Coordinates of C-alpha atoms in Angstrom, one line a residue:
Chain A
M796 CA 53.3 120.9 82.8
G797 CA 53.9 117.9 84.4
W798 CA 56.0 114.3 83.0
E799 CA 55.4 112.7 79.9
E800 CA 56.2 108.7 79.4
M801 CA 58.0 107.3 76.3
Q802 CA 58.0 103.4 75.9
V803 CA 61.3 102.2 74.5
R804 CA 62.9 98.9 73.4
G805 CA 66.4 97.8 73.7
Y806 CA 69.5 100.0 74.4
P807 CA 70.1 102.1 71.2
E808 CA 66.9 103.4 71.2
F809 CA 66.7 103.9 74.7
V810 CA 69.9 106.2 74.6
R811 CA 68.4 108.0 71.5
T812 CA 65.7 108.3 73.6
A813 CA 67.4 109.8 76.4
Q814 CA 69.3 112.5 74.5
S815 CA 66.4 113.6 72.8
Y816 CA 65.3 114.7 75.7
H817 CA 68.7 116.4 76.8
G818 CA 68.1 119.3 79.7
R819 CA 65.2 117.6 82.0
P820 CA 65.3 115.6 84.5
I821 CA 65.2 111.7 82.9
F822 CA 64.1 108.6 85.2
A823 CA 64.6 105.3 83.3
L824 CA 62.7 102.2 84.9
F825 CA 64.6 99.2 83.1
C826 CA 62.4 95.1 83.3
G827 CA 62.8 92.5 80.9
D828 CA 60.8 91.6 78.2
K829 CA 57.4 90.9 78.2
D830 CA 55.8 88.0 76.3
A831 CA 52.0 87.9 74.6
E832 CA 50.1 88.3 77.7
G833 CA 52.2 91.3 78.6
R834 CA 53.8 89.2 81.7
S835 CA 57.8 90.0 82.1
W836 CA 60.2 86.9 82.1
C837 CA 61.8 88.8 85.5
P838 CA 59.6 88.2 88.5
D839 CA 61.0 91.1 90.0
C840 CA 59.9 93.7 87.9
V841 CA 56.4 92.3 87.6
T842 CA 56.8 93.4 91.6
A843 CA 58.6 96.8 90.9
E844 CA 56.1 98.2 87.9
P845 CA 52.8 98.8 89.9
V846 CA 54.9 100.3 92.7
V847 CA 56.9 102.5 90.4
R848 CA 54.0 103.4 88.3
K849 CA 52.1 104.6 91.6
E850 CA 54.4 107.2 92.9
L851 CA 54.6 108.8 89.2
H852 CA 52.6 111.7 90.4
N853 CA 55.9 112.9 92.5
L854 CA 58.0 113.0 89.3
P855 CA 59.0 117.1 89.1
D856 CA 57.5 119.0 86.4
K857 CA 59.2 118.6 83.0
S858 CA 60.1 114.8 83.9
V859 CA 60.7 112.7 81.5
F860 CA 59.9 108.9 82.5
I861 CA 61.5 106.2 80.2
Y862 CA 60.0 102.7 80.5
C863 CA 62.7 100.3 79.1
L864 CA 62.5 96.9 78.2
V865 CA 65.9 95.8 77.8
G866 CA 65.3 92.6 76.4
D867 CA 64.8 88.6 77.1
R868 CA 66.6 86.2 79.3
A869 CA 69.7 85.6 77.2
Y870 CA 70.8 88.7 76.3
W871 CA 70.4 90.0 80.0
K872 CA 72.3 87.5 81.2
D873 CA 75.0 87.8 79.0
P874 CA 77.6 89.9 81.1
N875 CA 78.6 92.3 78.3
N876 CA 75.2 93.3 77.4
E877 CA 75.2 97.3 76.8
F878 CA 73.2 97.6 79.7
R879 CA 75.9 96.2 82.0
R880 CA 78.6 97.5 79.9
N881 CA 77.3 101.2 79.1
L882 CA 74.5 102.0 81.7
K883 CA 76.7 99.9 84.4
L884 CA 72.8 98.3 85.6
T885 CA 73.5 94.9 87.5
A886 CA 70.2 93.7 87.7
V887 CA 66.8 94.3 86.6
P888 CA 64.5 96.1 87.7
T889 CA 66.9 98.8 88.0
L890 CA 65.4 102.4 88.7
L891 CA 67.8 105.4 88.0
K892 CA 67.8 109.3 87.4
Y893 CA 69.6 109.6 84.7
G894 CA 73.2 110.9 84.7
T895 CA 73.3 110.5 88.4
P896 CA 74.9 107.8 90.8
Q897 CA 70.9 107.8 92.5
K898 CA 69.4 104.7 91.6
L899 CA 67.5 101.9 93.3
V900 CA 67.9 98.1 92.5
E901 CA 65.9 95.2 92.8
E902 CA 64.2 95.0 96.0
E903 CA 64.6 98.4 96.6
C904 CA 62.1 99.1 93.6
F905 CA 59.2 97.6 95.7
K906 CA 59.7 99.8 98.1
A907 CA 57.4 103.3 97.7
E908 CA 59.4 105.6 100.3
L909 CA 62.5 105.0 97.8
V910 CA 61.0 105.1 94.7
R911 CA 59.3 108.5 95.8
M912 CA 62.7 109.5 97.5
L913 CA 64.4 108.7 93.9
F914 CA 61.9 111.2 92.1
T915 CA 61.0 113.8 94.9
E916 CA 65.5 114.3 95.9
D917 CA 67.6 116.6 94.8
Chain B
G238 CA 54.4 116.2 126.6
K239 CA 56.2 112.9 125.3
N240 CA 58.9 113.9 122.9
E241 CA 58.2 113.1 119.5
Y242 CA 61.6 110.5 119.0
D243 CA 63.3 107.8 121.1
L244 CA 66.6 109.5 119.5
L245 CA 68.0 112.6 118.0
V246 CA 71.4 113.1 116.0
I247 CA 72.2 116.6 115.1
G248 CA 74.9 115.7 112.1
G249 CA 74.8 113.4 109.4
G250 CA 78.8 112.3 109.1
S251 CA 80.6 109.2 110.4
G252 CA 79.5 109.1 113.7
G253 CA 75.6 110.5 113.6
L254 CA 74.6 108.1 110.9
A255 CA 76.9 105.0 112.9
C256 CA 74.8 105.9 115.6
A257 CA 71.3 106.3 113.8
K258 CA 71.5 103.6 111.9
E259 CA 72.3 101.1 115.1
A260 CA 69.4 102.9 117.2
A261 CA 67.1 101.9 114.2
Q262 CA 67.6 98.8 114.5
F263 CA 66.2 98.5 118.2
G264 CA 63.3 99.7 116.5
R265 CA 63.7 103.3 118.1
K266 CA 62.0 106.0 116.3
V267 CA 65.6 107.8 115.3
A268 CA 66.1 110.8 113.4
V269 CA 68.9 113.0 111.8
L270 CA 69.4 116.5 111.1
D271 CA 72.2 117.4 108.2
S272 CA 72.7 120.1 106.8
V273 CA 76.1 121.7 105.5
E274 CA 77.2 125.2 105.8
P275 CA 79.0 126.2 102.3
S276 CA 82.4 126.8 102.5
P277 CA 83.4 130.9 101.9
Q278 CA 84.1 129.7 98.5
G279 CA 80.3 128.1 97.9
T280 CA 81.6 124.6 98.1
T281 CA 78.7 122.4 99.5
W282 CA 77.8 118.7 99.6
G283 CA 75.3 115.8 100.5
I284 CA 74.7 113.6 103.7
G285 CA 77.5 111.5 104.9
G286 CA 79.9 114.2 106.5
T287 CA 83.7 115.3 106.5
C288 CA 84.7 111.4 105.4
V289 CA 82.7 110.7 102.6
N290 CA 82.4 114.1 100.8
V291 CA 85.3 116.6 101.7
G292 CA 87.8 114.2 104.2
C293 CA 88.9 110.4 103.6
I294 CA 87.6 109.1 100.7
P295 CA 88.5 112.0 98.2
K296 CA 91.1 111.9 99.7
K297 CA 92.2 108.8 99.7
L298 CA 91.2 108.0 95.6
M299 CA 93.5 111.3 94.5
H300 CA 95.6 109.3 96.5
Q301 CA 95.5 106.5 94.5
A302 CA 95.3 109.1 91.0
A303 CA 98.8 110.1 92.4
L304 CA 100.0 106.4 93.2
L305 CA 99.2 105.3 89.9
G306 CA 101.3 107.9 87.9
S307 CA 104.2 107.0 89.9
A308 CA 103.6 103.6 89.3
L309 CA 103.7 104.2 85.2
K310 CA 107.1 105.8 85.5
D311 CA 108.3 102.5 87.2
A312 CA 106.7 100.7 84.7
Q313 CA 108.5 101.5 81.9
H314 CA 111.6 99.4 83.7
Y315 CA 109.3 96.3 84.2
G316 CA 108.8 96.1 80.5
W317 CA 106.1 98.6 79.8
N318 CA 105.6 101.1 76.5
I319 CA 104.6 103.8 78.2
S320 CA 105.8 107.1 76.1
Q321 CA 107.1 109.7 78.9
P322 CA 106.2 112.3 80.2
V323 CA 102.7 111.1 80.9
H324 CA 99.7 113.7 81.6
H325 CA 96.5 114.3 84.1
T326 CA 93.8 115.6 83.5
W327 CA 92.2 116.9 86.8
S328 CA 88.7 117.1 85.6
V329 CA 88.5 114.0 84.6
M330 CA 89.6 112.7 88.1
A331 CA 87.6 115.3 90.0
Q332 CA 84.8 114.2 88.0
G333 CA 85.3 109.8 89.1
V334 CA 85.9 111.2 92.5
Q335 CA 82.9 113.3 92.7
N336 CA 80.5 111.0 91.0
Y337 CA 81.6 108.3 94.0
V338 CA 81.7 110.4 96.7
K339 CA 77.5 111.7 94.7
S340 CA 76.7 107.6 94.6
L341 CA 77.6 107.1 98.6
N342 CA 75.6 110.4 99.2
W343 CA 72.7 108.8 97.6
G344 CA 73.4 105.3 99.4
H345 CA 73.0 106.7 103.1
R346 CA 70.1 108.4 102.2
V347 CA 68.6 105.1 100.9
Q348 CA 69.6 103.1 103.9
L349 CA 68.2 106.2 106.9
Q350 CA 65.1 105.6 104.3
D351 CA 65.2 102.4 104.8
K352 CA 65.7 101.5 108.2
K353 CA 62.7 104.2 108.7
V354 CA 65.3 107.0 109.8
K355 CA 63.5 110.4 109.4
Y356 CA 66.1 112.5 107.5
F357 CA 65.9 116.7 108.0
N358 CA 68.0 118.7 106.2
I359 CA 68.1 121.6 108.1
K360 CA 70.7 123.4 110.6
G361 CA 69.8 122.5 114.0
R362 CA 69.6 124.5 117.2
F363 CA 68.5 123.6 120.7
S364 CA 66.0 125.8 122.4
D365 CA 65.8 123.2 125.6
P366 CA 67.3 120.3 126.6
H367 CA 65.2 117.8 124.2
T368 CA 64.3 120.7 121.7
V369 CA 66.4 121.6 118.7
R370 CA 64.6 123.5 115.9
G371 CA 65.8 125.2 112.4
L372 CA 64.7 125.8 109.1
T373 CA 64.8 123.8 106.3
K374 CA 65.7 125.1 102.6
A375 CA 62.7 126.6 101.8
G376 CA 62.1 128.7 105.2
K377 CA 60.0 126.5 107.1
E378 CA 60.4 126.3 110.5
T379 CA 60.6 122.6 111.9
V380 CA 60.8 121.3 115.5
V381 CA 61.9 118.3 116.8
T382 CA 61.7 116.8 120.6
A383 CA 63.6 113.9 121.9
D384 CA 64.0 111.5 124.7
N385 CA 68.0 111.4 124.1
I386 CA 70.3 113.8 121.5
V387 CA 73.6 113.2 119.8
I388 CA 75.6 116.0 119.0
A389 CA 77.8 114.8 115.9
T390 CA 78.7 118.1 114.0
G391 CA 81.9 117.6 113.6
G392 CA 84.5 120.5 112.1
R393 CA 85.4 122.3 109.5
P394 CA 88.3 123.6 108.7
K395 CA 90.3 126.4 110.3
Y396 CA 90.7 129.8 108.2
P397 CA 93.9 132.4 109.1
T398 CA 91.6 135.2 109.2
H399 CA 94.5 137.2 110.7
I400 CA 96.3 136.6 106.5
A401 CA 94.8 139.6 104.4
G402 CA 93.3 138.1 101.8
A403 CA 93.1 134.7 103.3
L404 CA 89.5 134.3 103.3
E405 CA 88.5 135.5 100.3
Y406 CA 91.2 133.8 98.0
G407 CA 91.9 130.6 99.7
I408 CA 90.4 127.7 100.0
T409 CA 90.3 124.6 102.2
S410 CA 90.0 120.7 102.0
D411 CA 86.3 121.4 101.5
D412 CA 86.8 123.6 98.1
L413 CA 89.6 121.1 96.7
F414 CA 88.3 117.5 96.5
W415 CA 85.2 119.2 94.7
L416 CA 87.2 121.7 92.0
K417 CA 86.1 121.4 88.6
E418 CA 89.2 122.4 86.8
S419 CA 92.6 122.0 88.1
P420 CA 94.1 123.7 91.1
G421 CA 97.4 124.2 89.2
K422 CA 100.3 125.6 91.3
T423 CA 99.5 125.2 94.5
L424 CA 100.6 126.2 98.2
P425 CA 99.0 124.1 100.8
S426 CA 100.1 125.4 103.8
F427 CA 100.9 125.0 106.8
I428 CA 101.5 121.6 108.2
L429 CA 99.3 119.4 109.1
Y430 CA 98.3 115.8 107.7
V431 CA 95.9 117.6 105.7
A432 CA 98.6 119.9 104.1
L433 CA 100.9 116.8 103.4
E434 CA 98.1 114.5 102.1
C435 CA 96.8 117.2 99.7
A436 CA 100.6 118.7 98.7
G437 CA 101.6 114.6 98.1
F438 CA 98.6 113.9 95.6
L439 CA 99.1 117.7 94.0
T440 CA 102.3 117.0 93.4
G441 CA 101.8 113.0 92.4
I442 CA 99.2 114.2 89.4
G443 CA 102.0 116.5 88.4
L444 CA 101.2 120.3 89.5
D445 CA 103.8 122.7 91.0
T446 CA 102.9 122.6 94.4
T447 CA 104.5 124.0 97.7
V448 CA 104.0 123.5 101.4
M449 CA 104.5 126.5 103.2
M450 CA 105.0 125.4 106.9
R451 CA 105.3 127.7 110.3
S452 CA 107.1 124.6 112.5
I453 CA 107.5 121.3 112.7
P454 CA 106.1 118.9 110.2
L455 CA 103.4 116.4 111.8
R456 CA 102.8 117.7 115.6
G457 CA 101.2 114.9 117.6
F458 CA 102.5 112.2 115.3
D459 CA 106.1 111.1 116.2
Q460 CA 108.8 112.9 115.8
A461 CA 111.6 110.9 118.6
S462 CA 115.2 111.0 116.8
H463 CA 116.4 107.9 115.1
I464 CA 120.1 107.6 114.4
S465 CA 120.7 108.3 110.5
K466 CA 121.6 106.0 108.2
K467 CA 125.0 108.2 107.4
K468 CA 126.2 108.4 111.1
Q469 CA 125.3 105.7 112.7
I470 CA 125.9 106.9 116.0
Y471 CA 123.7 107.2 118.9
F472 CA 121.8 110.1 119.5
T473 CA 123.5 112.6 118.3
T474 CA 121.5 112.8 114.8
Q475 CA 117.8 114.0 114.8
Q476 CA 116.1 113.1 112.3
Q477 CA 112.3 112.4 112.9
M478 CA 109.9 109.8 112.1
A479 CA 107.6 112.7 110.6
S480 CA 110.5 114.6 108.3
L481 CA 111.0 111.1 106.8
V482 CA 107.4 111.5 104.8
T483 CA 108.3 115.1 103.9
E484 CA 112.1 114.0 102.7
H485 CA 110.1 111.7 100.6
M486 CA 108.1 114.4 99.3
E487 CA 110.8 116.5 98.2
S488 CA 112.6 114.1 96.6
Y489 CA 109.3 113.8 94.7
G490 CA 108.9 117.3 93.9
T491 CA 107.0 119.0 95.9
K492 CA 108.6 121.9 97.6
F493 CA 108.3 123.1 101.1
L494 CA 109.2 126.2 102.5
K495 CA 110.7 125.9 106.0
R496 CA 109.9 128.0 108.8
C497 CA 108.0 130.7 106.9
S498 CA 104.8 132.2 108.0
P499 CA 102.4 134.1 105.1
T500 CA 101.4 137.4 106.0
K501 CA 99.5 138.0 103.2
V502 CA 97.4 136.9 100.0
E503 CA 96.7 139.3 97.2
K504 CA 95.1 138.4 93.7
L505 CA 96.8 139.8 90.5
K506 CA 95.2 141.3 87.7
S507 CA 96.2 137.6 85.6
K508 CA 93.9 136.2 88.2
R509 CA 96.2 134.3 89.9
L510 CA 97.5 134.5 93.7
Q511 CA 100.6 136.8 95.0
V512 CA 101.8 135.0 98.4
T513 CA 103.7 137.4 100.9
W514 CA 105.6 135.5 103.8
K515 CA 108.3 135.9 106.1
N516 CA 110.9 133.3 106.3
D517 CA 111.6 133.4 110.1
D518 CA 115.3 132.0 109.2
L519 CA 116.2 134.8 106.5
N520 CA 114.4 137.2 108.3
T521 CA 113.7 138.7 104.8
E522 CA 110.3 139.0 103.6
E523 CA 109.5 137.1 100.6
T524 CA 107.2 136.6 97.6
D525 CA 106.0 134.2 94.7
S526 CA 102.2 133.7 92.9
F527 CA 100.4 130.5 92.6
D528 CA 97.0 129.4 91.5
T529 CA 95.5 128.3 94.3
V530 CA 96.5 128.8 98.1
M531 CA 95.4 126.3 100.2
W532 CA 94.8 127.0 103.9
A533 CA 95.6 123.2 106.1
V534 CA 95.8 124.9 110.0
G535 CA 93.9 123.3 111.7
R536 CA 89.9 122.3 112.0
V537 CA 87.8 123.5 114.7
P538 CA 84.5 122.4 115.5
D539 CA 81.0 123.3 114.3
T540 CA 79.2 124.5 117.4
K541 CA 78.9 128.2 117.4
T542 CA 74.9 127.5 115.7
L543 CA 73.9 125.0 118.1
N544 CA 72.9 127.5 121.0
L545 CA 74.8 124.8 123.6
E546 CA 75.2 127.6 125.9
T547 CA 71.0 128.0 126.2
V548 CA 71.0 124.1 127.3
G549 CA 74.2 124.4 129.1
V550 CA 76.5 121.9 127.1
K551 CA 79.7 122.2 128.5
T552 CA 82.8 123.0 125.6
N553 CA 86.5 123.0 126.0
C554 CA 87.0 127.3 126.3
E555 CA 90.2 126.7 124.1
T556 CA 89.1 123.9 121.8
G557 CA 85.0 124.6 121.4
K558 CA 84.7 121.2 121.6
I559 CA 82.3 119.5 123.5
I560 CA 83.3 118.1 127.1
V561 CA 82.2 114.0 127.5
D562 CA 82.8 111.3 129.5
A563 CA 83.9 107.6 128.9
S564 CA 80.3 107.2 127.7
E565 CA 80.1 109.7 125.3
A566 CA 77.8 111.6 127.9
T567 CA 77.9 115.7 127.9
S568 CA 77.1 118.1 131.2
V569 CA 73.5 118.0 130.4
P570 CA 71.8 114.8 130.7
H571 CA 70.3 112.4 127.7
I572 CA 72.3 114.8 125.7
Y573 CA 75.5 113.3 124.4
A574 CA 77.9 113.6 121.8
V575 CA 80.3 111.5 119.7
G576 CA 83.0 112.3 116.7
D577 CA 85.3 115.1 115.7
I578 CA 83.2 117.8 117.9
T579 CA 84.5 116.1 121.4
E580 CA 87.2 117.0 123.3
G581 CA 90.7 114.5 123.5
R582 CA 89.2 112.0 121.0
P583 CA 91.4 111.2 117.9
E584 CA 89.6 112.8 115.0
L585 CA 89.2 109.6 112.5
T586 CA 86.1 108.4 111.3
P587 CA 86.2 104.5 112.3
V588 CA 86.6 105.9 115.7
A589 CA 83.6 108.4 115.7
I590 CA 81.5 104.8 113.9
A591 CA 82.8 103.0 116.5
A592 CA 81.6 105.3 119.5
G593 CA 78.1 106.2 117.9
K594 CA 77.4 102.6 117.5
L595 CA 78.7 101.6 121.3
L596 CA 76.5 104.6 122.1
A597 CA 73.2 103.4 120.9
Q598 CA 73.6 99.9 122.1
R599 CA 74.2 101.3 125.3
L600 CA 71.2 103.7 124.8
F601 CA 69.1 100.8 123.6
G602 CA 70.2 98.1 123.5
Q603 CA 71.2 97.0 127.2
S604 CA 74.6 96.9 126.4
S605 CA 77.3 98.7 129.1
E606 CA 80.4 98.2 126.5
L607 CA 82.2 101.8 126.8
M608 CA 84.7 102.6 123.7
D609 CA 88.0 102.0 123.8
Y610 CA 90.0 105.3 122.7
K611 CA 93.2 103.7 123.2
N612 CA 95.9 101.9 120.1
V613 CA 93.6 103.4 117.4
P614 CA 95.8 102.3 114.5
T615 CA 95.6 105.1 111.5
T616 CA 97.7 106.2 108.5
V617 CA 99.0 109.6 107.3
F618 CA 97.9 109.1 103.1
T619 CA 101.2 110.7 101.9
P620 CA 102.8 109.5 98.8
L621 CA 104.9 107.5 101.2
E622 CA 102.8 106.4 103.8
Y623 CA 102.7 106.5 107.6
G624 CA 101.2 104.1 109.5
C625 CA 101.2 104.0 112.9
V626 CA 99.6 102.2 116.1
G627 CA 100.1 102.4 119.7
L628 CA 102.5 104.6 121.7
S629 CA 105.0 107.2 120.4
E630 CA 108.2 106.8 121.4
E631 CA 108.4 110.0 123.2
A632 CA 104.8 109.0 124.9
A633 CA 106.4 105.5 126.1
V634 CA 109.5 107.3 127.2
Q635 CA 107.1 110.1 128.8
C636 CA 104.9 107.0 130.7
H637 CA 107.7 104.5 131.3
G638 CA 111.0 106.1 131.0
S639 CA 113.6 105.8 128.5
D640 CA 115.5 102.8 130.5
N641 CA 112.5 100.6 130.5
I642 CA 111.3 100.7 127.1
E643 CA 113.1 99.3 123.9
V644 CA 113.3 100.3 120.6
Y645 CA 113.5 98.5 117.9
H646 CA 114.3 99.6 114.1
A647 CA 114.7 99.2 110.4
Y648 CA 115.3 100.8 107.6
Y649 CA 114.2 98.6 104.6
K650 CA 113.6 98.7 100.7
P651 CA 110.5 97.2 99.4
L652 CA 111.8 95.0 96.5
E653 CA 109.1 96.6 94.1
F654 CA 110.8 99.8 94.6
T655 CA 114.9 97.7 93.3
V656 CA 114.1 97.1 89.7
A657 CA 111.8 100.3 89.3
E658 CA 115.3 102.2 90.7
R659 CA 113.3 103.8 93.1
D660 CA 114.7 105.5 96.4
A661 CA 113.6 103.6 99.7
T662 CA 115.5 106.0 101.7
Q663 CA 113.0 106.8 103.5
C664 CA 111.4 103.5 104.3
Y665 CA 111.4 102.8 107.7
V666 CA 109.8 100.8 110.4
K667 CA 110.3 101.0 114.7
M668 CA 108.7 99.5 117.4
V669 CA 108.7 100.4 121.2
C670 CA 108.5 97.8 123.6
L671 CA 108.8 98.0 127.5
R672 CA 111.9 96.4 128.4
E673 CA 110.9 94.4 131.4
R674 CA 108.7 90.6 132.0
Q675 CA 107.0 90.1 128.7
Q676 CA 108.6 93.0 126.8
R677 CA 104.9 93.9 125.6
I678 CA 104.6 96.2 122.3
L679 CA 103.6 99.5 123.1
G680 CA 103.6 101.0 119.7
L681 CA 104.6 100.0 116.0
H682 CA 105.3 102.9 113.1
F683 CA 105.7 102.2 109.7
I684 CA 106.5 104.3 106.5
G685 CA 106.0 102.5 103.6
P686 CA 104.0 101.8 100.5
N687 CA 100.5 100.6 101.7
A688 CA 101.2 101.4 104.9
G689 CA 97.9 101.2 106.1
E690 CA 97.4 97.6 105.2
V691 CA 100.4 96.9 107.0
I692 CA 99.5 98.0 110.6
Q693 CA 95.8 97.1 110.3
G694 CA 96.4 93.4 111.6
F695 CA 99.1 94.3 113.9
A696 CA 96.4 96.2 115.6
L697 CA 95.0 93.4 116.7
G698 CA 98.2 91.9 117.9
I699 CA 98.5 95.4 120.1
K700 CA 94.6 94.6 121.4
C701 CA 95.9 91.2 122.2
G702 CA 99.0 92.5 124.2
A703 CA 100.9 91.2 121.9
T704 CA 104.9 91.0 123.1
Y705 CA 108.2 91.2 121.4
P706 CA 109.2 87.6 122.0
Q707 CA 106.0 86.6 119.9
L708 CA 106.2 88.7 117.1
M709 CA 109.9 86.8 117.4
K710 CA 108.1 83.8 116.6
T711 CA 105.5 85.1 113.7
V712 CA 106.9 84.2 110.5
G713 CA 106.7 87.0 108.2
I714 CA 105.2 86.6 104.4
H715 CA 108.1 86.7 101.7
P716 CA 108.2 89.3 99.7
T717 CA 106.7 91.6 101.2
C718 CA 106.7 95.0 103.6
A719 CA 104.9 93.5 106.4
E720 CA 107.3 91.0 106.9
E721 CA 110.1 93.5 107.8
V722 CA 108.2 94.5 111.3
T723 CA 108.3 90.5 112.6
K724 CA 112.2 90.9 111.1
L725 CA 113.4 93.7 113.4
R726 CA 116.1 93.2 115.7
I727 CA 118.2 96.2 115.8
T728 CA 117.5 98.1 118.9
K729 CA 118.5 101.9 118.8
R730 CA 120.4 101.6 122.1
S731 CA 122.8 99.5 120.4
G732 CA 123.8 101.9 118.1
L733 CA 124.3 99.1 115.2
D734 CA 123.2 100.1 111.6
A735 CA 119.2 99.7 111.4
T736 CA 119.7 98.7 107.5
V737 CA 117.8 95.5 106.3
T738 CA 120.2 93.6 103.3
G739 CA 118.9 91.6 101.0
C740 CA 117.4 87.8 101.6

């Protein structure tokens, strides 16, 4: 069956989407919003995205990859935003396996072997 | 041909990972094998070894859970409106602890990957002094060759297999921390610090807990007599340092069955366990039923499947542990061992980590520094903690003779206990010094809250050869429990009342 990708924006949409795929392995990449030219305000997210995308073919069968734009810079900087509060995210980009403590943060997302390990390890 | 790796570490626990990561810092090609044999009850876990998964980490977190329970009880006295009794939900605690442990497993995986250490999830066995083979979970045989091999496979809890039902119905610390449901009415047996710590936090979270012990508590820790507060007569009352800890536990609700030995464990129709034991004092047979029986009767080295005989690595025939010299070398060149697997070393995480790092530095970093196993501080995390560094009183007496040592001691009361109306009877500190010349401090023993935090700093003092006069000149921090160490003046020899009065 392979894997599929969902693109969402904002916390409520993320949660709805994740819940709708309950029971399947869910991986999520959180990035800062993109402007009209498609560039994110978060430079590290710009670097990480292609690295992560290149490893997507390693996702286990039936996985869901949720690409989530968290919001603009001001929203993200707010220490009480829902991603920080509820998902305990500390930075963008964050790549995580939903429902587990397995995640990669910032420069860790630049490393293809780490991304691959996250996608393929138990 | 050439070996594939500069270093192969067998065992991904405290010692193994520290050694592997340090070696990788020197740019060496390193591989780590880690594999967890499921417990008889089927419990298994990820990389990180005993400390991370079934030892220090979950233990301290559950100890903290129990301490918080006590704090909630104290809180009323300090003005907080908390309805009593307060209830504890095992599964909430367990999930928090287990999630944290899993994040540590993941953290280790990321670190290994980051430092370019190759990780194999296989159970290795030697086929020659430079070759280890094993099967992956998928059944594929993997062969790893290395110039140097470090064995760091640690130990596992022992089962008293001579007791009927022990294996089928009992659990060990391997299982306790991974239980999804409360263990209920528990019997940790017998006495080792593991049993006391577990019984301590189980009681602290409100579970009906009984400890069965064949003989004395905390064998190997300080047992020396001290002057009873009640009798105040020199050397006529034998109350032991270790028994202070159990006394405290008893006063807080842990039941103790002393001088009793279990003979069998059976499963009842109700799914509860019926334990039968011999009471050595009354010479009777007794029985009771429990939800959980936990064995804490010792740990055994994990060497059986390594095939050590094939390569000639010598082990101690009694303990099964690997014999090493001061440089952690085994009887076979280029094969080393660190951590709990080695004979005659304290079974402690920081010891394994330090030994592992130093070994890597000697192998690849042109260092010649050996591990110093003396004066290693440690703490037993029972409800009232016991921390110590240096010699016990008995060891000092044995080494120097009782005429050549001075033992200072005091019973004190933590300030926080006063308003909370908590009994501080067992809060005690004892220091062992040489009598002659500089009066060097040989050992320090502390029973009280945060014992580990208190003892850590003094470990440095002992390492630097601190003396009693220097301690007397060290000003205490007030109000703390640690300051009681700086105020030690009463000697056992004097026979005077060692109770500290207010400031």
